Short mmCIF file of C-alpha atoms in Angstrom, two decimals:
data_model
loop_
_atom_site.label_atom_id
_atom_site.label_comp_id
_atom_site.label_asym_id
_atom_site.label_seq_id
_atom_site.Cartn_x
_atom_site.Cartn_y
_atom_site.Cartn_z
CA TYR A 650 0.00 0.00 0.00
CA TRP A 651 2.77 2.43 0.94
CA THR A 652 4.71 1.77 -2.24
CA GLU A 653 1.69 2.08 -4.53
CA TYR A 654 -0.34 4.85 -2.93
CA MET A 655 1.94 6.90 -0.65
CA GLU A 656 5.66 6.77 -1.33
CA LEU A 657 5.64 8.62 -4.65
CA PHE A 658 3.26 11.41 -3.56
CA ASP A 659 3.54 14.59 -1.51
CA SER A 660 1.37 15.24 1.57
CA HIS A 661 -1.63 16.60 -0.35
CA ASP A 662 -1.77 13.68 -2.75
CA ARG A 663 -1.24 11.21 0.09
CA PHE A 664 -4.23 12.72 1.86
CA TYR A 665 -6.27 12.46 -1.33
CA GLN A 666 -5.23 8.82 -1.88
CA LEU A 667 -6.01 7.96 1.74
CA VAL A 668 -9.50 9.48 1.84
CA LYS A 669 -10.93 8.45 -1.53
CA GLN A 670 -11.97 4.96 -2.55
CA PRO A 671 -9.18 3.03 -4.36
CA ASP A 672 -11.01 2.87 -7.70
CA SER A 673 -12.37 6.42 -7.61
CA GLU A 674 -11.02 9.64 -9.11
CA TYR A 675 -12.62 11.92 -6.54
CA VAL A 676 -13.63 12.14 -2.88
CA THR A 677 -17.31 11.92 -1.92
CA LYS A 678 -19.04 12.89 1.31
CA ASP A 679 -19.18 9.28 2.53
CA ASP A 680 -15.41 8.99 2.22
CA PHE A 681 -14.98 11.50 5.07
CA LEU A 682 -17.27 9.66 7.50
CA PRO A 683 -14.68 7.22 8.98
CA PHE A 684 -12.34 10.12 9.72
CA ILE A 685 -15.03 12.27 11.36
CA GLU A 686 -16.22 9.28 13.38
CA GLU A 687 -12.68 8.72 14.63
CA LEU A 688 -12.48 12.42 15.52
CA LEU A 689 -15.70 12.12 17.52
CA ASN A 690 -14.37 9.05 19.34
CA SER A 691 -10.96 10.43 20.19
CA HIS A 692 -10.99 14.23 20.38
CA PRO A 693 -11.22 15.56 23.97
CA GLY A 694 -13.28 18.55 22.83
CA LEU A 695 -16.06 16.25 21.59
CA GLU A 696 -16.04 13.72 24.42
CA PHE A 697 -19.31 15.05 25.89
CA LEU A 698 -21.14 13.90 22.72
CA SER A 699 -20.11 10.26 23.26
CA ASN A 700 -23.55 9.22 24.54
CA HIS A 701 -25.52 11.18 21.96
CA ALA A 702 -25.34 9.30 18.67
CA GLU A 703 -27.91 11.51 16.93
CA PHE A 704 -25.90 14.66 17.54
CA GLN A 705 -22.66 12.96 16.64
CA GLU A 706 -24.28 12.24 13.28
CA LYS A 707 -25.42 15.86 12.89
CA TYR A 708 -21.95 17.13 13.81
CA ALA A 709 -20.39 14.84 11.17
CA ILE A 710 -22.87 16.04 8.53
CA THR A 711 -22.11 19.65 9.41
CA VAL A 712 -18.34 19.23 9.16
CA ILE A 713 -18.53 17.36 5.85
CA THR A 714 -20.97 19.86 4.32
CA ARG A 715 -18.75 22.77 5.36
CA ILE A 716 -15.81 21.02 3.72
CA PHE A 717 -17.72 20.69 0.45
CA TYR A 718 -18.96 24.28 0.70
CA VAL A 719 -15.37 25.55 0.63
CA VAL A 720 -13.32 22.93 -1.21
CA ASN A 721 -15.89 21.99 -3.85
CA SER A 722 -17.01 25.61 -4.29
CA HIS A 723 -16.70 26.09 -8.04
CA THR A 724 -18.70 23.02 -9.03
CA HIS A 725 -20.79 21.98 -5.99
CA ASN A 726 -21.18 18.55 -7.56
CA GLY A 727 -20.28 16.52 -4.46
CA LYS A 728 -16.97 15.37 -5.96
CA ILE A 729 -13.70 16.74 -4.57
CA THR A 730 -10.71 16.31 -6.84
CA ALA A 731 -7.01 16.13 -6.01
CA ARG A 732 -6.54 19.60 -7.45
CA GLN A 733 -9.27 21.05 -5.25
CA ILE A 734 -7.65 19.54 -2.15
CA ARG A 735 -4.26 20.96 -3.14
CA ARG A 736 -5.71 24.44 -3.61
CA SER A 737 -7.57 24.38 -0.29
CA ASP A 738 -6.67 24.44 3.40
CA LEU A 739 -8.27 21.05 4.02
CA LEU A 740 -5.09 19.14 4.84
CA SER A 741 -3.79 21.83 7.19
CA SER A 742 -7.19 21.95 8.93
CA PHE A 743 -7.11 18.19 9.54
CA GLN A 744 -3.59 18.54 10.91
CA THR A 745 -4.65 21.39 13.17
CA VAL A 746 -7.67 19.60 14.62
CA ASP A 747 -5.48 16.57 15.29
CA GLU A 748 -3.10 18.69 17.38
CA GLU A 749 -5.46 21.25 18.98
CA GLU A 750 -7.34 20.10 22.10
CA ASP A 751 -9.80 23.00 21.97
CA ILE A 752 -12.08 22.04 19.09
CA ASN A 753 -13.56 25.55 18.95
CA LYS A 754 -10.21 27.08 18.01
CA VAL A 755 -10.37 25.18 14.72
CA THR A 756 -12.94 27.53 13.21
CA GLN A 757 -12.50 26.18 9.68
CA TYR A 758 -14.88 23.19 9.40
CA PHE A 759 -14.53 21.57 12.84
CA SER A 760 -15.67 24.07 15.48
CA TYR A 761 -18.34 22.63 17.75
CA GLU A 762 -19.67 26.12 18.47
CA HIS A 763 -20.19 26.70 14.75
CA PHE A 764 -22.05 23.41 14.49
CA TYR A 765 -24.17 24.45 17.47
CA VAL A 766 -25.15 27.71 15.79
CA LEU A 767 -25.96 26.09 12.45
CA TYR A 768 -27.99 23.24 13.90
CA CYS A 769 -29.90 25.36 16.41
CA ARG A 770 -30.90 27.83 13.69
CA PHE A 771 -32.11 24.94 11.56
CA TRP A 772 -33.96 23.43 14.53
CA GLU A 773 -35.68 26.74 15.32
CA LEU A 774 -37.10 26.94 11.79
CA ASP A 775 -37.98 23.25 11.44
CA SER A 776 -41.13 23.47 13.53
CA ASP A 777 -42.62 20.15 12.41
CA ARG A 778 -39.33 18.27 12.96
CA ASP A 779 -39.23 16.62 9.55
CA TYR A 780 -35.68 17.88 8.89
CA ARG A 781 -36.92 19.89 5.94
CA ILE A 782 -37.19 23.65 5.62
CA THR A 783 -40.05 24.93 3.50
CA ARG A 784 -40.36 28.37 1.92
CA GLU A 785 -42.65 29.43 4.74
CA ASP A 786 -40.09 28.24 7.29
CA LEU A 787 -37.24 30.14 5.64
CA LEU A 788 -39.23 33.37 5.55
CA LYS A 789 -38.99 33.36 9.37
CA TYR A 790 -35.18 33.34 9.29
CA ALA A 791 -33.60 36.15 11.35
CA GLU A 792 -36.92 37.75 12.26
CA HIS A 793 -38.32 37.73 8.71
CA SER A 794 -35.36 39.63 7.32
CA LEU A 795 -35.48 38.02 3.85
CA SER A 796 -37.89 39.03 1.10
CA HIS A 797 -40.23 36.42 -0.35
CA THR A 798 -38.62 37.03 -3.76
CA ILE A 799 -35.16 35.91 -2.66
CA VAL A 800 -36.61 32.95 -0.74
CA ASP A 801 -38.24 31.76 -3.95
CA ARG A 802 -34.92 32.12 -5.78
CA ILE A 803 -33.05 30.24 -3.03
CA PHE A 804 -35.36 27.29 -3.56
CA ASP A 805 -35.41 27.55 -7.34
CA ALA A 806 -31.81 28.39 -8.24
CA ALA A 807 -29.32 28.52 -5.37
CA PRO A 808 -26.38 26.06 -5.42
CA ARG A 809 -26.89 22.92 -3.37
CA PRO A 810 -24.37 20.39 -2.06
CA PHE A 811 -23.95 16.83 -3.25
CA THR A 812 -25.73 17.17 -6.58
CA ASN A 813 -24.51 16.84 -10.12
CA ASP A 814 -27.14 19.24 -11.38
CA SER A 815 -25.52 22.68 -11.28
CA SER A 816 -27.64 24.03 -14.13
CA PRO A 817 -30.70 26.21 -13.53
CA PRO A 818 -34.02 24.39 -13.22
CA PRO A 819 -36.15 24.21 -16.37
CA THR A 820 -38.70 26.91 -17.04
CA ALA A 821 -42.42 26.23 -16.80
CA ALA A 822 -42.60 25.99 -20.58
CA GLU A 823 -39.89 23.31 -20.61
CA THR A 824 -41.51 21.16 -17.91
CA PRO A 825 -44.57 19.00 -18.67
CA GLU A 826 -47.61 20.15 -16.71
CA ASN A 827 -48.05 16.82 -14.91
CA ASP A 828 -44.34 16.15 -14.33
CA GLU A 829 -43.71 16.68 -10.63
CA SER A 830 -40.45 14.71 -10.44
CA THR A 831 -38.17 17.33 -11.97
CA ASN A 832 -38.21 19.83 -9.12
CA ASN A 833 -39.31 17.77 -6.12
CA HIS A 834 -35.89 18.26 -4.54
CA ARG A 835 -36.45 22.01 -4.85
CA ASP A 836 -39.58 22.01 -2.70
CA TYR A 837 -37.58 22.09 0.54
CA LEU A 838 -34.11 22.64 1.98
CA SER A 839 -32.38 19.74 3.67
CA TYR A 840 -30.05 20.41 6.59
CA GLU A 841 -27.10 20.35 4.17
CA ASP A 842 -28.85 22.84 1.89
CA PHE A 843 -29.53 25.06 4.87
CA ILE A 844 -25.85 25.04 5.83
CA PHE A 845 -24.98 26.32 2.35
CA PHE A 846 -27.62 29.04 2.69
CA MET A 847 -26.63 30.18 6.18
CA LEU A 848 -22.90 30.27 5.54
CA SER A 849 -23.60 32.41 2.48
CA GLU A 850 -26.10 34.66 4.23
CA GLU A 851 -23.97 35.48 7.26
CA ASP A 852 -20.73 36.13 5.38
CA LYS A 853 -21.07 37.82 2.01
CA ALA A 854 -17.43 38.94 1.88
CA ASN A 855 -16.02 35.88 0.13
CA GLU A 856 -16.14 34.41 -3.36
CA ILE A 857 -18.29 31.41 -2.44
CA SER A 858 -21.15 33.48 -1.01
CA VAL A 859 -20.86 36.07 -3.79
CA ARG A 860 -21.37 33.34 -6.39
CA TYR A 861 -24.23 31.88 -4.34
CA TRP A 862 -26.17 35.16 -4.24
CA PHE A 863 -25.18 36.22 -7.74
CA THR A 864 -26.80 33.02 -9.05
CA CYS A 865 -29.98 33.85 -7.15
CA ILE A 866 -30.23 37.43 -8.44
CA ASP A 867 -29.21 36.56 -12.01
CA VAL A 868 -32.73 35.50 -13.01
CA ASP A 869 -32.07 35.24 -16.75
CA GLY A 870 -28.83 33.29 -16.25
CA ASP A 871 -26.66 35.51 -18.47
CA ASN A 872 -23.96 35.97 -15.77
CA LYS A 873 -24.79 39.68 -15.56
CA LEU A 874 -26.83 41.64 -13.06
CA ASN A 875 -28.67 44.36 -14.94
CA ASN A 876 -30.82 47.21 -13.67
CA MET A 877 -34.07 45.42 -14.49
CA GLU A 878 -33.18 42.39 -12.36
CA MET A 879 -31.99 44.48 -9.45
CA ARG A 880 -34.97 46.81 -9.66
CA SER A 881 -37.41 43.89 -9.47
CA PHE A 882 -35.83 42.63 -6.24
CA TYR A 883 -35.57 46.12 -4.77
CA ALA A 884 -39.25 46.87 -5.46
CA VAL A 885 -40.15 44.35 -2.75
CA GLN A 886 -37.76 46.09 -0.38
CA LEU A 887 -39.41 49.44 -1.07
CA ASP A 888 -42.79 47.99 -0.11
CA ARG A 889 -41.34 46.58 3.09
CA MET A 890 -39.68 49.91 3.97
CA GLN A 891 -43.01 51.66 3.59
CA CYS A 892 -44.97 49.07 5.58
CA LEU A 893 -42.46 49.12 8.44
CA GLY A 894 -42.15 52.89 8.57
CA HIS A 895 -38.53 53.13 7.43
CA GLU A 896 -37.25 56.08 5.47
CA ILE A 897 -37.67 55.27 1.78
CA VAL A 898 -34.43 54.99 -0.20
CA PRO A 899 -35.19 55.24 -3.94
CA PHE A 900 -33.71 52.57 -6.19
CA GLU A 901 -31.62 55.11 -8.12
CA ASP A 902 -30.04 56.46 -4.91
CA MET A 903 -29.28 52.98 -3.61
CA LEU A 904 -27.78 51.83 -6.89
CA CYS A 905 -25.66 54.97 -7.27
CA GLN A 906 -24.23 54.45 -3.79
CA MET A 907 -23.45 50.79 -4.48
CA ILE A 908 -21.87 51.49 -7.86
CA ASP A 909 -19.61 54.10 -6.24
CA MET A 910 -18.45 51.49 -3.73
CA ILE A 911 -18.08 48.53 -6.07
CA LYS A 912 -16.74 50.40 -9.12
CA PRO A 913 -17.80 47.80 -11.72
CA ALA A 914 -16.01 47.41 -15.02
CA HIS A 915 -19.27 48.20 -16.87
CA GLN A 916 -21.80 50.82 -15.83
CA ASP A 917 -24.77 48.95 -17.32
CA TYR A 918 -24.36 45.69 -15.44
CA LEU A 919 -22.31 43.86 -12.81
CA ILE A 920 -20.44 40.58 -13.08
CA VAL A 921 -19.01 38.30 -10.39
CA SER A 922 -15.49 39.69 -10.67
CA ASP A 923 -16.78 43.17 -9.80
CA PHE A 924 -17.73 41.90 -6.34
CA LEU A 925 -14.39 40.17 -5.83
CA GLN A 926 -12.14 43.20 -6.21
CA LEU A 927 -9.83 43.37 -3.22
CA GLU A 928 -10.62 46.98 -2.39
CA CYS A 929 -14.38 46.42 -2.13
CA ALA A 930 -14.63 42.84 -0.87
CA GLN A 931 -15.88 43.93 2.56
CA VAL A 932 -18.66 46.19 1.25
CA SER A 933 -19.83 44.57 -1.98
CA GLY A 934 -22.14 42.26 -0.04
CA ALA A 935 -24.12 45.36 0.95
CA LEU A 936 -25.69 45.36 -2.52
CA PHE A 937 -27.12 41.89 -1.93
CA ASP A 938 -28.47 43.02 1.45
CA ALA A 939 -30.06 46.04 -0.22
CA LEU A 940 -31.81 43.77 -2.70
CA PHE A 941 -33.27 41.21 -0.30
CA ASN A 942 -32.31 41.56 3.40
CA LEU A 943 -34.01 44.66 4.77
CA ASN A 944 -32.69 44.33 8.33
CA LYS A 945 -29.07 44.18 7.24
CA TYR A 946 -29.56 46.94 4.68
CA MET A 947 -30.98 49.24 7.36
CA GLN A 948 -28.03 48.39 9.61
CA PHE A 949 -25.69 49.26 6.75
CA GLU A 950 -27.44 52.59 6.17
CA GLN A 951 -27.21 53.45 9.88
CA ARG A 952 -23.74 52.00 10.50
CA ASP A 953 -21.41 53.62 13.02
CA PRO A 954 -17.93 54.33 11.54
CA PHE A 955 -16.34 53.66 14.93
CA MET A 956 -18.01 50.24 15.18
CA GLU A 957 -16.95 49.42 11.62
CA ARG A 958 -13.36 50.23 12.51
CA GLN A 959 -13.58 47.99 15.57
CA LYS A 960 -14.82 45.14 13.40
CA ARG A 961 -11.83 45.52 11.08
CA GLU A 962 -9.45 45.33 14.03
CA ASP A 963 -11.06 42.51 16.02
CA GLU A 964 -9.84 38.93 16.39
CA PHE A 965 -12.10 37.31 13.83
CA ASP A 966 -10.87 36.13 10.45
CA SER A 967 -14.25 36.40 8.73
CA ASP A 968 -17.78 37.74 9.11
CA TRP A 969 -18.94 34.16 9.64
CA ASP A 970 -16.56 33.64 12.58
CA ARG A 971 -17.79 36.88 14.14
CA PHE A 972 -21.45 36.02 13.63
CA ALA A 973 -21.02 32.47 14.97
CA CYS A 974 -19.31 33.73 18.12
CA ILE A 975 -22.05 36.29 18.81
CA ASP A 976 -24.87 33.87 18.06
CA TYR A 977 -23.35 31.07 20.11
CA THR A 978 -23.16 33.43 23.09
CA ARG A 979 -26.82 34.36 22.57
CA LEU A 980 -27.92 30.73 22.33
CA ALA A 981 -25.87 29.73 25.37
CA MET A 982 -27.42 32.54 27.45
CA GLU A 983 -30.92 31.52 26.36
CA GLU A 984 -30.16 27.91 27.27
CA GLU A 985 -28.86 28.98 30.67
CA ALA A 986 -31.99 31.05 31.28
CA ARG A 987 -34.19 28.07 30.38
CA GLU A 988 -32.27 25.83 32.77
CA GLU A 989 -32.63 28.37 35.58
CA GLU A 990 -36.35 28.66 34.84
CA ALA A 991 -36.70 24.88 34.89
CA MET A 992 -34.93 24.70 38.25
CA GLU A 993 -37.23 27.37 39.69
CA ILE A 994 -40.32 25.55 38.40
CA ASP A 995 -39.01 22.28 39.80
CA TRP A 996 -38.31 23.85 43.20
CA VAL A 997 -41.78 25.38 43.42
CA THR A 998 -43.38 22.10 42.37
CA VAL A 999 -41.47 20.13 45.00
CA GLU A 1000 -42.49 22.65 47.65
CA GLU A 1001 -46.14 22.27 46.66
CA ASP A 1002 -46.09 18.49 46.33
CA ASP A 1003 -43.28 16.61 48.05
CA ASP A 1004 -44.62 13.29 46.79
CA ASP A 1005 -43.99 14.05 43.11
CA ASP A 1006 -40.29 13.14 42.97
CA ASP A 1007 -40.11 12.76 39.21
CA MET A 1008 -41.37 16.21 38.21
CA GLY A 1009 -37.88 17.61 37.72
CA ASP A 1010 -37.01 14.81 35.33
CA GLU A 1011 -40.18 15.45 33.37
CA PHE A 1012 -39.43 19.13 32.97
CA SER A 1013 -35.89 18.28 31.94
CA SER A 1014 -37.14 15.89 29.29
CA LEU A 1015 -39.48 18.46 27.80
CA GLY A 1016 -36.63 20.34 26.16
CA LEU A 1017 -38.12 23.70 27.22
CA GLY A 1018 -38.02 25.53 23.95
CA GLY A 1019 -36.74 23.63 20.94
CA ALA A 1020 -32.98 23.96 20.71
CA SER A 1021 -32.49 22.80 24.29
CA GLU A 1022 -33.50 19.30 23.26
CA ALA A 1023 -29.95 18.97 21.99
CA PRO A 1024 -27.26 17.89 24.50
CA PHE A 1025 -25.65 21.32 24.62
#
């Protein structure tokens, strides 16, 4: 084995040869499972999950999906090649998690806190517990911050993991009226699909998320965002501004501001490379927020220059790392408050009825509010 598969290769190719199946030319999601299972069994930072098989499975799914989100970013076909591994930080991340005892310091792929945030957000939206997010569910994300127009596009056109179909779905004219099989997988978001969405939504300052949202806004699929497309998305935002009592920002004013920041190569339309210019990478995502996330757009309009400077100088490597840290703290505080409330209820119940010794266990088993049903 060493002579045939290892000796002649460098570290990246050895990793590739080790993970993939012997007769395959690429790595699939199932190929990572034995390695993540070993991590769960041996890493001290994940020891507390040892008696919770369901959440070990969800952690493994989260790690693997995050790997494909980054490493398989240009194709999203569920097949990682040797070249993609070489161009990524995957090998170094595996080496780091093997050496680092604090799992949460390995923010790329393996952080338990990041898994916690992703899974709890999914759990909060999945009210019927079928592990599927519908359009109505997704509209509730982040206090209804997304427009219904972008939610429809997320379901109809956004990139999804582990699929060979990277082309846009057929139009109504191309699909037989009674053929429901073509787009059944587009009727809901799986947990893996939701991970792709959330990573893209909470960090728009990287190429992967830019391409994700560009695909959603580019309705005609010509790889250009023109004024007509952007105006149609922004019209929904204008209605929401009016209904919620916000100051109305006309489309022309918004677009002029964004064009001044992004400085596209062409004045009549934008292309992906316009968003990826080094000098505007941190602000180009504001255009996407303006088109479909009213809460974030209002925050951008009312931003404090001092706070923006603090963000640029803080410890976080990305907007996602910053968001995950803040949201994990929020979720942990909510969980702590629920536990304190449960203890108070249990104490009062015991005082009222000393004979009911099992009441505390019953309250504990209730979960008290969704996300707390997880062993966190």
